[in-house]
XYZ file of C-alpha atoms in Angstrom:
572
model
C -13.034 21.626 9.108
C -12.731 24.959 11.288
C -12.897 28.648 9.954
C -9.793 30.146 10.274
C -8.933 33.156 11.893
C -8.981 35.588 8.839
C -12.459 33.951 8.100
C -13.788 34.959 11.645
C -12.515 38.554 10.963
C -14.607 38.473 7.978
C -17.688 37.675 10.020
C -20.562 40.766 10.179
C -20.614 40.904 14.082
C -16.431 40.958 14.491
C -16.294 43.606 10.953
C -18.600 45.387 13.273
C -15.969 46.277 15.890
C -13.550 47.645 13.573
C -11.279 44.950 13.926
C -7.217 45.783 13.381
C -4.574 43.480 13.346
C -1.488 44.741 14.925
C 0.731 41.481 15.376
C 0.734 38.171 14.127
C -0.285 38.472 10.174
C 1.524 35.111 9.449
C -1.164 32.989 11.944
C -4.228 34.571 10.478
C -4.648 31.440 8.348
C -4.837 28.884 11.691
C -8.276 27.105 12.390
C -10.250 28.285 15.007
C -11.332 25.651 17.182
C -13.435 27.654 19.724
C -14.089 31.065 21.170
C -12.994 31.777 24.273
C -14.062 34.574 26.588
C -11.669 35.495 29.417
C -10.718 38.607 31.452
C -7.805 36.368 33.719
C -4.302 36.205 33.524
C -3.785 32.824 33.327
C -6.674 31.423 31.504
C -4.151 29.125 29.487
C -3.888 26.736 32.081
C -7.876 25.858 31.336
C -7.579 25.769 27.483
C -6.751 22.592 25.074
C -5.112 25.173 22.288
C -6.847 26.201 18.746
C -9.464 28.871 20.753
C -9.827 32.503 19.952
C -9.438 34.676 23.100
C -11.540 37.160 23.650
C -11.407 39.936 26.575
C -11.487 43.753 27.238
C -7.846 43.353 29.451
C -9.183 44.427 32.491
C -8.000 41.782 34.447
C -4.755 41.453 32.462
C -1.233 42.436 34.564
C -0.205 45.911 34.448
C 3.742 45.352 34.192
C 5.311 44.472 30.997
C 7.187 41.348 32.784
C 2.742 40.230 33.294
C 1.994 40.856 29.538
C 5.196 39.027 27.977
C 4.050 36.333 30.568
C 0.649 36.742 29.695
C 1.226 36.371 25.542
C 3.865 33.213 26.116
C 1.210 31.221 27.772
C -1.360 31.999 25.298
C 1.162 30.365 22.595
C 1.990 28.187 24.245
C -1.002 26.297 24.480
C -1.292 26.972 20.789
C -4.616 29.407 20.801
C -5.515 30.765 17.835
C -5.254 34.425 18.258
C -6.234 36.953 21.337
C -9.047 39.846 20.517
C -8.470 42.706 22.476
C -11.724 44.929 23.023
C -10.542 48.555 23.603
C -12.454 51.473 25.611
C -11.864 49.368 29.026
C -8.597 48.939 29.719
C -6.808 50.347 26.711
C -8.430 53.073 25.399
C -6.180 53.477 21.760
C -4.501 50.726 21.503
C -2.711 47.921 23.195
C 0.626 47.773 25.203
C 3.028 48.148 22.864
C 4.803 45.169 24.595
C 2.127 43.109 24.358
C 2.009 43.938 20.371
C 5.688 43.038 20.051
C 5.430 39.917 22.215
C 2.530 38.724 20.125
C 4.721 39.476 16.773
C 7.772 37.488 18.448
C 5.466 34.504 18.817
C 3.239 34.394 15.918
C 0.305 34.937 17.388
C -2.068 36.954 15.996
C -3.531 40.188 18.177
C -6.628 42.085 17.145
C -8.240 45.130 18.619
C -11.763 45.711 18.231
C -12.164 49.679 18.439
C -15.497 49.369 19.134
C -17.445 47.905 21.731
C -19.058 44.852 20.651
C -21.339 41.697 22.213
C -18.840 39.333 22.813
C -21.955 36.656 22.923
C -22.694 37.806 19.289
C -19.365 37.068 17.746
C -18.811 33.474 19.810
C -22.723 32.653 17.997
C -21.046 33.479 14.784
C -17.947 31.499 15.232
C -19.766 28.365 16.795
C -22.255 28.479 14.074
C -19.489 28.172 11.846
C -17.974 25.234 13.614
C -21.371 23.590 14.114
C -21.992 23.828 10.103
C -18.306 22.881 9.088
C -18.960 19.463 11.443
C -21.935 18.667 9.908
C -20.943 18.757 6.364
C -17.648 16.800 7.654
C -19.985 14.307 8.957
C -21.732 14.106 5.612
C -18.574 13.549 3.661
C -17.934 10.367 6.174
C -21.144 9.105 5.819
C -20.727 9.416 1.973
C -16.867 8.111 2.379
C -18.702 4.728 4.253
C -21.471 4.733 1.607
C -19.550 5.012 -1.544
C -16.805 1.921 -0.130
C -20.008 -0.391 1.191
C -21.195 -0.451 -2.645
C -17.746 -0.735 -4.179
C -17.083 -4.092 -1.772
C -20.965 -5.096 -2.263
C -20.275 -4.665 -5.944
C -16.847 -6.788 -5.702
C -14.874 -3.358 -7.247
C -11.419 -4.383 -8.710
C -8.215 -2.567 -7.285
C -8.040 0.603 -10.166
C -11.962 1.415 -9.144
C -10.917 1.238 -5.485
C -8.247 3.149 -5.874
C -10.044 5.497 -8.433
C -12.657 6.471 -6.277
C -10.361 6.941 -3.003
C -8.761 9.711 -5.532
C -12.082 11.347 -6.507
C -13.405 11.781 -3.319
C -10.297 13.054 -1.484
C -8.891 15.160 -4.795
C -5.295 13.617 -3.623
C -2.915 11.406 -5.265
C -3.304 7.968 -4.103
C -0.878 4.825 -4.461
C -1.034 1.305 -4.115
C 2.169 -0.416 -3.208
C 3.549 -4.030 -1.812
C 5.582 -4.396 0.982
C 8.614 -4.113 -1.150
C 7.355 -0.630 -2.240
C 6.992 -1.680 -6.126
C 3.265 0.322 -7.444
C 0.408 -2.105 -7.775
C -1.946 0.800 -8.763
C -2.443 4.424 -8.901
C -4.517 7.883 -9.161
C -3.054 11.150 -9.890
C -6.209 13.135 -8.965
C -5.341 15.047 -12.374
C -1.462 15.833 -11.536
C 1.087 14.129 -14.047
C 1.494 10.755 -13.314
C 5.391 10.568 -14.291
C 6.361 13.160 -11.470
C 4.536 11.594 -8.826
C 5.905 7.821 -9.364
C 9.607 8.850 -10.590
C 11.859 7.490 -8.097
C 8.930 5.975 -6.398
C 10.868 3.105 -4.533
C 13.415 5.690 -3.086
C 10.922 8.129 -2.357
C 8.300 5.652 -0.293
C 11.379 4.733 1.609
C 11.532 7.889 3.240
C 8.157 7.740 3.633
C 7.807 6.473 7.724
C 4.484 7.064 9.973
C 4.422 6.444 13.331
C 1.705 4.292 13.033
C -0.397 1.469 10.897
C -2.537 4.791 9.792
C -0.652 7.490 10.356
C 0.882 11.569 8.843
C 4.590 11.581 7.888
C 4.390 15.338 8.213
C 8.002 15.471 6.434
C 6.485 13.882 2.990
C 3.308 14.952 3.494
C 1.611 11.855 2.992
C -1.238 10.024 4.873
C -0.392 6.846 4.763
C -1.893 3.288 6.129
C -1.515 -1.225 5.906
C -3.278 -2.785 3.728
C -4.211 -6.419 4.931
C -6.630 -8.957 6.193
C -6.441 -11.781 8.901
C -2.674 -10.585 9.966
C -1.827 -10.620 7.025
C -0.393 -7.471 5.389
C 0.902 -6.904 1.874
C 1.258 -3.495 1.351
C 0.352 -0.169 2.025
C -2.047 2.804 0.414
C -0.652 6.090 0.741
C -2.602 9.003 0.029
C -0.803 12.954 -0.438
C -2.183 16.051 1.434
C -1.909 18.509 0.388
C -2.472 17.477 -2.828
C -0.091 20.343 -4.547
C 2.274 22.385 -3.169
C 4.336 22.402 0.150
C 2.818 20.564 3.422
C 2.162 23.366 5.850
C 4.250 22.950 9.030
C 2.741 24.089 12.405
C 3.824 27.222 14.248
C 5.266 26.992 17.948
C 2.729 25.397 20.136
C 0.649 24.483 17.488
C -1.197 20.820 17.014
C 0.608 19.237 13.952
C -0.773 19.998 11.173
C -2.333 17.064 9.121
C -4.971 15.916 6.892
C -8.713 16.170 7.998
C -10.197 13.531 10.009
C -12.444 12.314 6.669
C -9.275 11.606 4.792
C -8.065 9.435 7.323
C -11.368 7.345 7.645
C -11.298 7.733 3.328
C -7.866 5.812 3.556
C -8.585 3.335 6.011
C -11.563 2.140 4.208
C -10.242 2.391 1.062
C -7.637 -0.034 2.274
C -10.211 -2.595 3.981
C -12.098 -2.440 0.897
C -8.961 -4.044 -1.321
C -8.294 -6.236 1.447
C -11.975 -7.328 1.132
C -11.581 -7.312 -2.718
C -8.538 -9.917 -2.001
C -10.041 -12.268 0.136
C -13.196 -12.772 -2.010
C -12.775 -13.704 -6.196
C -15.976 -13.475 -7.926
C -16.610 -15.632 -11.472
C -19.303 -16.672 -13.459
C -18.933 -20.224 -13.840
C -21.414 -23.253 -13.562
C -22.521 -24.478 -10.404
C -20.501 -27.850 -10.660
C -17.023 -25.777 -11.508
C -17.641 -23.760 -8.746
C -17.551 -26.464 -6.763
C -14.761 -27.820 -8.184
C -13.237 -24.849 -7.734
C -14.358 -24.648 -3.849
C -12.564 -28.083 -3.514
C -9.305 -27.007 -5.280
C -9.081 -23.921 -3.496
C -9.822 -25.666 0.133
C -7.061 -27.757 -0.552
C -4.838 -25.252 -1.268
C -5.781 -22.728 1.623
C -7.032 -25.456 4.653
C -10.701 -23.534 4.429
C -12.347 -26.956 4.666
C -11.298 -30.222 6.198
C -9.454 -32.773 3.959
C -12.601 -35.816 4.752
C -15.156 -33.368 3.974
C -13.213 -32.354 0.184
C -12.911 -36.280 -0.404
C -16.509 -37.062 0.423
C -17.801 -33.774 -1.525
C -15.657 -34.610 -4.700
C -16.626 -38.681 -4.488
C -20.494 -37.100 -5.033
C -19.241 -35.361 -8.040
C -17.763 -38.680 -9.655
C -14.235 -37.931 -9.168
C -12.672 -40.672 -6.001
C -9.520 -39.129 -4.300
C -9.199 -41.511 -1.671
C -6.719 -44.327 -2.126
C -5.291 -42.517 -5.199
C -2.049 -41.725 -6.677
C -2.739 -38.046 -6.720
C -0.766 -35.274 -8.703
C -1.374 -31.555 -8.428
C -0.850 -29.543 -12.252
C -1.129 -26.098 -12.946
C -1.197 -24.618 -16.234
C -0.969 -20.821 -17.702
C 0.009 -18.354 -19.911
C 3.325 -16.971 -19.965
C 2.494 -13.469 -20.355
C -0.558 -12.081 -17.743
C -1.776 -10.373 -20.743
C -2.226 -11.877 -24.455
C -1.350 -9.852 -26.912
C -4.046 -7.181 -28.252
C -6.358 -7.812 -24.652
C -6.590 -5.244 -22.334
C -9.000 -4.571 -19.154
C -9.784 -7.429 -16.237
C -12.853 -8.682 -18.725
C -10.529 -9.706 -21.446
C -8.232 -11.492 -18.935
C -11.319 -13.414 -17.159
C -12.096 -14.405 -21.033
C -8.534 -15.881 -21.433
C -9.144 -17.206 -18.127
C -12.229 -19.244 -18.704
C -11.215 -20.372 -21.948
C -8.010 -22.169 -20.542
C -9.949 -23.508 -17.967
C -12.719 -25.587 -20.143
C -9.351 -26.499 -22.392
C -7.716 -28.291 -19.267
C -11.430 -30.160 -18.719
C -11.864 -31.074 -22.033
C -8.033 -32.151 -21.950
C -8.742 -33.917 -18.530
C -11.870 -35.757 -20.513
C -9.832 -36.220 -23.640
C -7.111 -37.798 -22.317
C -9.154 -40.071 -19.527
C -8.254 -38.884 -16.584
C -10.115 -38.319 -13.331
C -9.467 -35.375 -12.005
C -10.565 -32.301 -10.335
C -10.000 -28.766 -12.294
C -11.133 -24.992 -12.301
C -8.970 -22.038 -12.595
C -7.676 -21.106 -8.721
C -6.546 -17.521 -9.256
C -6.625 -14.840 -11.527
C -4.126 -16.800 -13.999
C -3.884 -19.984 -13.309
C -5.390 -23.103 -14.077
C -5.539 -25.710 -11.758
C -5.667 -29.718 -12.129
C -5.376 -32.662 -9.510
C -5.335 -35.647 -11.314
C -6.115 -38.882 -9.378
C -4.480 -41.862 -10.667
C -4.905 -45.651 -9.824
C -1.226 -46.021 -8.777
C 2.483 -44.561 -8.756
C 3.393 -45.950 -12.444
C 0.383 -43.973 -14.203
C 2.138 -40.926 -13.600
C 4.372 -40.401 -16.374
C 1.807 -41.604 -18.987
C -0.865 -39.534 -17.551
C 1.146 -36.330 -17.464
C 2.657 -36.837 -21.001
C -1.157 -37.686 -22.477
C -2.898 -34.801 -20.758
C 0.071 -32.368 -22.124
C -0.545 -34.034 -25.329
C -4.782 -33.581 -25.258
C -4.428 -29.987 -24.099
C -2.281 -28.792 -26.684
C -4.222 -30.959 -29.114
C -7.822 -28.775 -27.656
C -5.922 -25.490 -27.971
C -5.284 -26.365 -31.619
C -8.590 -27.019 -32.576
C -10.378 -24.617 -30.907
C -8.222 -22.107 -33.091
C -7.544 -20.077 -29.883
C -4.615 -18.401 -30.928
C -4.884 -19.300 -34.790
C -1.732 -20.887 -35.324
C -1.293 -20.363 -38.735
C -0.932 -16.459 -37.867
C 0.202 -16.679 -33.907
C 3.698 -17.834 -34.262
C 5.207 -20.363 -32.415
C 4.794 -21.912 -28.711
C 7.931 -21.895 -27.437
C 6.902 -24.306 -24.614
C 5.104 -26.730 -27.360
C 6.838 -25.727 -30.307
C 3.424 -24.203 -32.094
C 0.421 -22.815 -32.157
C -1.237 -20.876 -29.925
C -0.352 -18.095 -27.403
C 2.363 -19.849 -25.089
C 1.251 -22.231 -21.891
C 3.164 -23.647 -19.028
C 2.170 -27.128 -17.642
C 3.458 -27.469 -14.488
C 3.350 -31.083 -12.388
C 4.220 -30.977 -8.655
C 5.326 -34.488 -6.828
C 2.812 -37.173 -6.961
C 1.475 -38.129 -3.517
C -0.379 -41.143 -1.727
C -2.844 -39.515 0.086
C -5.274 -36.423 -0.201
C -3.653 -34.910 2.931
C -0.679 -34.646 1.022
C -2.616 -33.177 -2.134
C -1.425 -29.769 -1.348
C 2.003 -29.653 -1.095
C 1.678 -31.589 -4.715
C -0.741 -28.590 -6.125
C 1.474 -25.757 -4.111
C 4.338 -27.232 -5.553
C 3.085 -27.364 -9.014
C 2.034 -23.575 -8.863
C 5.326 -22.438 -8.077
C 7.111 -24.866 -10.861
C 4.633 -22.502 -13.308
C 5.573 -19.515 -11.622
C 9.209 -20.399 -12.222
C 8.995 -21.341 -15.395
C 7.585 -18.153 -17.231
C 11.106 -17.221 -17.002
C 12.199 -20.533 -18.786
C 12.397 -21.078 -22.364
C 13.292 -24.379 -22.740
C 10.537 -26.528 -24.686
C 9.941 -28.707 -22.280
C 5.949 -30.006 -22.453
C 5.900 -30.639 -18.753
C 7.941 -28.526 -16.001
C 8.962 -30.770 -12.732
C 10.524 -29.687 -9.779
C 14.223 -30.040 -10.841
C 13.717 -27.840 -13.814
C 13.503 -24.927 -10.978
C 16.437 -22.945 -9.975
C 16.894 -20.825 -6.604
C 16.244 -17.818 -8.643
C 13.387 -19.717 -10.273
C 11.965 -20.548 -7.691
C 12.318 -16.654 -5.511
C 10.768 -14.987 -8.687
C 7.852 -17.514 -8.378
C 7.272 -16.474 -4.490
C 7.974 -12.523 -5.233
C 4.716 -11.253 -4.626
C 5.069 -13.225 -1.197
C 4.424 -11.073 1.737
C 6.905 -12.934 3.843
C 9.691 -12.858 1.132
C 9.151 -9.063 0.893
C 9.538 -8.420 4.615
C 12.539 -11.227 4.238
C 14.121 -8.643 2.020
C 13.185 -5.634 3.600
C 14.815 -7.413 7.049
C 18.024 -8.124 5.799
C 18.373 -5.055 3.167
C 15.926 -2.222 4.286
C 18.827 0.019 6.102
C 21.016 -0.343 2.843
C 18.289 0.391 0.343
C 17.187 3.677 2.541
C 20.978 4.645 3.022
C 20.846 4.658 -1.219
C 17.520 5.923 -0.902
C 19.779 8.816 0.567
C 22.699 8.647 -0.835
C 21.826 8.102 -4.932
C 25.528 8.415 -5.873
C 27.059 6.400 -3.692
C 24.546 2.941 -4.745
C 26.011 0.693 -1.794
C 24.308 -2.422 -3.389
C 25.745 -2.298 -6.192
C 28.843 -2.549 -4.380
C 27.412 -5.624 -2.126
C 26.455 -7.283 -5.373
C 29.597 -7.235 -7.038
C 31.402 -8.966 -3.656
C 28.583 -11.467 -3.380
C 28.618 -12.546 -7.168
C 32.676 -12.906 -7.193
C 32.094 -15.440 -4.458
C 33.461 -12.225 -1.613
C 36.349 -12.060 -4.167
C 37.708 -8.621 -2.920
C 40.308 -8.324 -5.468
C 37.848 -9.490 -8.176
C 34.992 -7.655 -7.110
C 36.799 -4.679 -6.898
C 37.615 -4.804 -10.602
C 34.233 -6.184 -11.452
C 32.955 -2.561 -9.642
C 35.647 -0.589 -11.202
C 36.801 0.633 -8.355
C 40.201 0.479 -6.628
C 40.683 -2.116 -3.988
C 41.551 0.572 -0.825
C 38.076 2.364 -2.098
C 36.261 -0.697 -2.464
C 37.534 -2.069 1.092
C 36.331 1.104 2.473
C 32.633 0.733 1.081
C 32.690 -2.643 1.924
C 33.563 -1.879 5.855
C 30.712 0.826 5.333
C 27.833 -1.867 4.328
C 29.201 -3.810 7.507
C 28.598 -1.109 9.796
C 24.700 -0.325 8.409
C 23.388 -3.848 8.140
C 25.773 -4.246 11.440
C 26.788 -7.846 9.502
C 30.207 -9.880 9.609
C 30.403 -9.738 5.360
C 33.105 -12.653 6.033
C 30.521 -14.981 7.758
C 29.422 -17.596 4.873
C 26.169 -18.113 7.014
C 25.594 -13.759 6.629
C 27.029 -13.800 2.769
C 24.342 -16.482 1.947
C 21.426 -14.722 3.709
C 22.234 -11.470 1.908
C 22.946 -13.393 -1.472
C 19.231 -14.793 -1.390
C 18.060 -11.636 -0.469
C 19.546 -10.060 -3.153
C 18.016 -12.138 -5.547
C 14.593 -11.971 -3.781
C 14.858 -8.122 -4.415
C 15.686 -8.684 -8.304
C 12.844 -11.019 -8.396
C 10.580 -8.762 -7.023
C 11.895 -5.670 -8.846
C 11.532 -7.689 -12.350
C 7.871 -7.178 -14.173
């Protein structure tokens, strides 16, 4: 944002005093914040530091004790660089002391050798600094511009992130709290150098700060969230190739530019927005169905007002046996479909196969898809015996609609391994039936996380249920879970950044092997290959950096689940 101190020597009205450097090359490249003129000895004490100092010495000490003094306050403060006008008080050149002083502290000394208006060069400079400003303050009001239409516009996560990239020329990554890559932009550097080792690397990676510098990684970094609730973070690198400039003694910190910072931070409240708010083209009474499914789920409306808006649309909740299904594909992505259009296709489709299902087969029920891959169903039932003959003819009808509308052609497809053929492979999952629609929730939450689970089941089962859902099951299910990721990150963080710095040595590895021999020493030992003395030792070690008692079964178990909670979130 400022000229620099090589650029103001470049300037017509400094090039007209004959400017010489004679300490100090290595600063010349420091910003100039403002020009300064003084002819006091301690004029430091009234400057903020990044000025260039200008005077003709006459008022500077005449004892070399003064002028060592003199230039150690000056760089102190972190100035810029002092001009030295000669004809005054030095007629060919500085103090010599004052030159090697200057050299000892990096801070770069010019002589004009001939007279010059100081008032012309400090127009120059603040010219400069006046124009650099403004077109800073155009990039910001672009920065706010271009993220206003990408959140008017409802911009998915790769645009976000896309544009953040183009208008910064950085590298910029998208990552959860468990510092697994939701999306990235390598501004045109190779993308396999700047995401190898990724987990390891953002682990190092540790601002002061929700937006904040790590100076040491060079990257500008800041939470990504919405109504206190963050999942994940959007780093961006400056500089965008090469080493990050450190700052000399008594210099401000060097850093990113003020845009990049307001670039980041509403980049990030852009994909928060883009979270919060799910955009689809369906008909006006699916959108309401979906309005209902999705109050239900998130407590956005009351539970009276759901019941009375759903009774208008023909489908009675109240005094029903009610049961909350979700259905979807195993794979995000079918085979040959790329891009979010091709999903929301695949998305839609399933949806009007569970209502024609829900009409084939019936039932009453409410249905519309409730995120970006699931399918949601809350069937209401007369009573408690219903439920089992419901279920079984709604799995029945759906797989029956999928047939016949030839959606995955199943003479060519393959086989379903959840219904043993035909098209590309769904999950119905049922969650517990309940009396009332205040309960409806936990049934639909439940049933969600049953499908979750089950993507990682390949039994052919036609209908998953709760005890079909393992602890493992059920923590890959809940991976992308904010609160699961901090879980993790609470009881391993200190051991994943001690591996993080310490790649040969793989501590959890070592923590694994104990925990699955049920804190066998003996047999985890073997199971490490490693000798039982050796084994002991790293054992003591993970003790003393998660400060744990590894023979406390209530300590063991934490770690165990979180151990699995990091595989689950780890897995694709």
């Amino acid at each position: 944002m400022f000229p620099t101190v090589r650029e103001v020597l470049a300037l017509d009205p400094v090039r007209h005093g004959a400017p010489r450097v004679v300490a100090g090359d290595d600063g010349l490249d420091r910003p100039v914040r403002w020009v300064h003129v003084a002819e006091v000895p301690d004029i430091a004490t009234l400057l903020g530091g990044g000025e260039l100092v200008l005077t003709t010495g006459i008022g500077l000490p005449a004892d070399d004790a003064g002028l060592r003094a003199f230039i150690g306050d000056l760089a102190d403060v972190g100035v810029s660089g002092l001009v030295v006008e000669l004809g005054r008080r030095y007629l060919s050149g500085v103090p010599r002391v004052m030159a090697a002083a200057a050299d000892r502290r990096g801070l770069p000394l010019v002589e004009l050798r001939r007279a010059t208006p100081f008032v012309r060069i400090t127009e120059a400079v603040h010219a400069l600094i006046v124009d650099a400003q403004l077109t800073e303050l155009r990039a910001t009001e672009e920065i706010h511009q271009r993220f206003n239409d990408l959140s008017v516009e409802g911009a998915d996560t790769a645009e976000v992130i896309r544009q953040a990239a183009e208008l910064s020329g950085c590298p910029v990554v998208l990552e959860n709290l468990s510092r697994q890559v939701l999306g990235y932009d390598p501004a045109g550097e190779s993308a396999e150098l700047l995401l190898d080792g990724w987990e390891q690397h953002s682990r190092r990676i540790r601002p002061a700060g929700r937006t904040a510098y790590d100076l040491d990684s060079g990257w500008l970094v800041t939470t990504v969230g919405a109504r206190g609730q963050d999942w994940g973070r959007l780093l961006l690198r400056w500089p965008a190739s090469g080493d990050v400039p450190s700052a000399q003694a008594g210099e401000p910190t060097a850093g990113p530019p003020t845009r990049l910072t307001i670039l980041i931070e509403r980049a990030a409240s852009t994909l928060a927005l883009g979270r919060l708010i799910r955009r689809d083209a369906e008909g006006l009474e699916r959108q309401i169905h979906r309005t209902l499914l999705t109050a239900l789920l998130d407590h956005s409306r009351p539970v009276d007002e759901v019941g009375l808006r759903a009774k208008a649309l023909g489908v009675v909740l109240d005094r029903r046996h009610l049961v909350g299904v979700m259905v979807r594909h195993r794979a995000d992505d079918a085979a040959g479909e790329v891009g979010p259009e091709a999903a929301q296709a695949r998305l839609r489709d399933l949806a009007e196969a569970v209502g024609q299902a829900v009409r084939e087969a019936k039932l009453t029920a409410l249905t519309s898809a409730v995120d970006d891959y699931s399918v949601g169903a809350l069937l209401a039932l007369p009573d408690p015996a219903a439920e089992d003959r419901a279920l079984s003819a709604f799995a029945s009808a759906l797989h029956r609609v999928r047939l016949d509308a030839g959606t995955g052609r199943a003479s060519t497809a393959g086989v379903d391994p959840a219904r043993g053929a035909g098209p590309a492979a769904v999950i119905v999952a049922a969650g517990s039936g309940v009396g009332s629609l205040r309960e409806a929730r936990r049934s639909l939450v439940e049933a969600r996380q049953i499908a979750e689970a089950a993507r990682r089941d390949r039994r052919d089962l036609p209908i998953f249920r709760l005890p079909h859902v393992g602890l493992a099951g059920l923590l890959h299910l809940l991976r992308d879970e904010p609160r699961l990721q901090t879980f993790v990150e609470r009881e391993l963080g200190t051991l994943l950044e001690y591996d993080a710095r310490h790649p040969r040595e793989q501590l959890l590895d070592t923590l694994r092997a104990y925990l699955e021999q049920g804190r066998n020493k003996s047999a985890a030992a073997a199971a490490a290959h490693l000798s039982r003395p050796a084994f002991y030792e790293r054992l003591a070690r993970i003790a003393r950096i998660l400060d744990v008692d590894l023979d406390s079964v209530e300590a063991a178990l934490s770690l165990h689940v979180a151990l699995l909670a990091l595989e689950a979130v780890r897995a694709p």
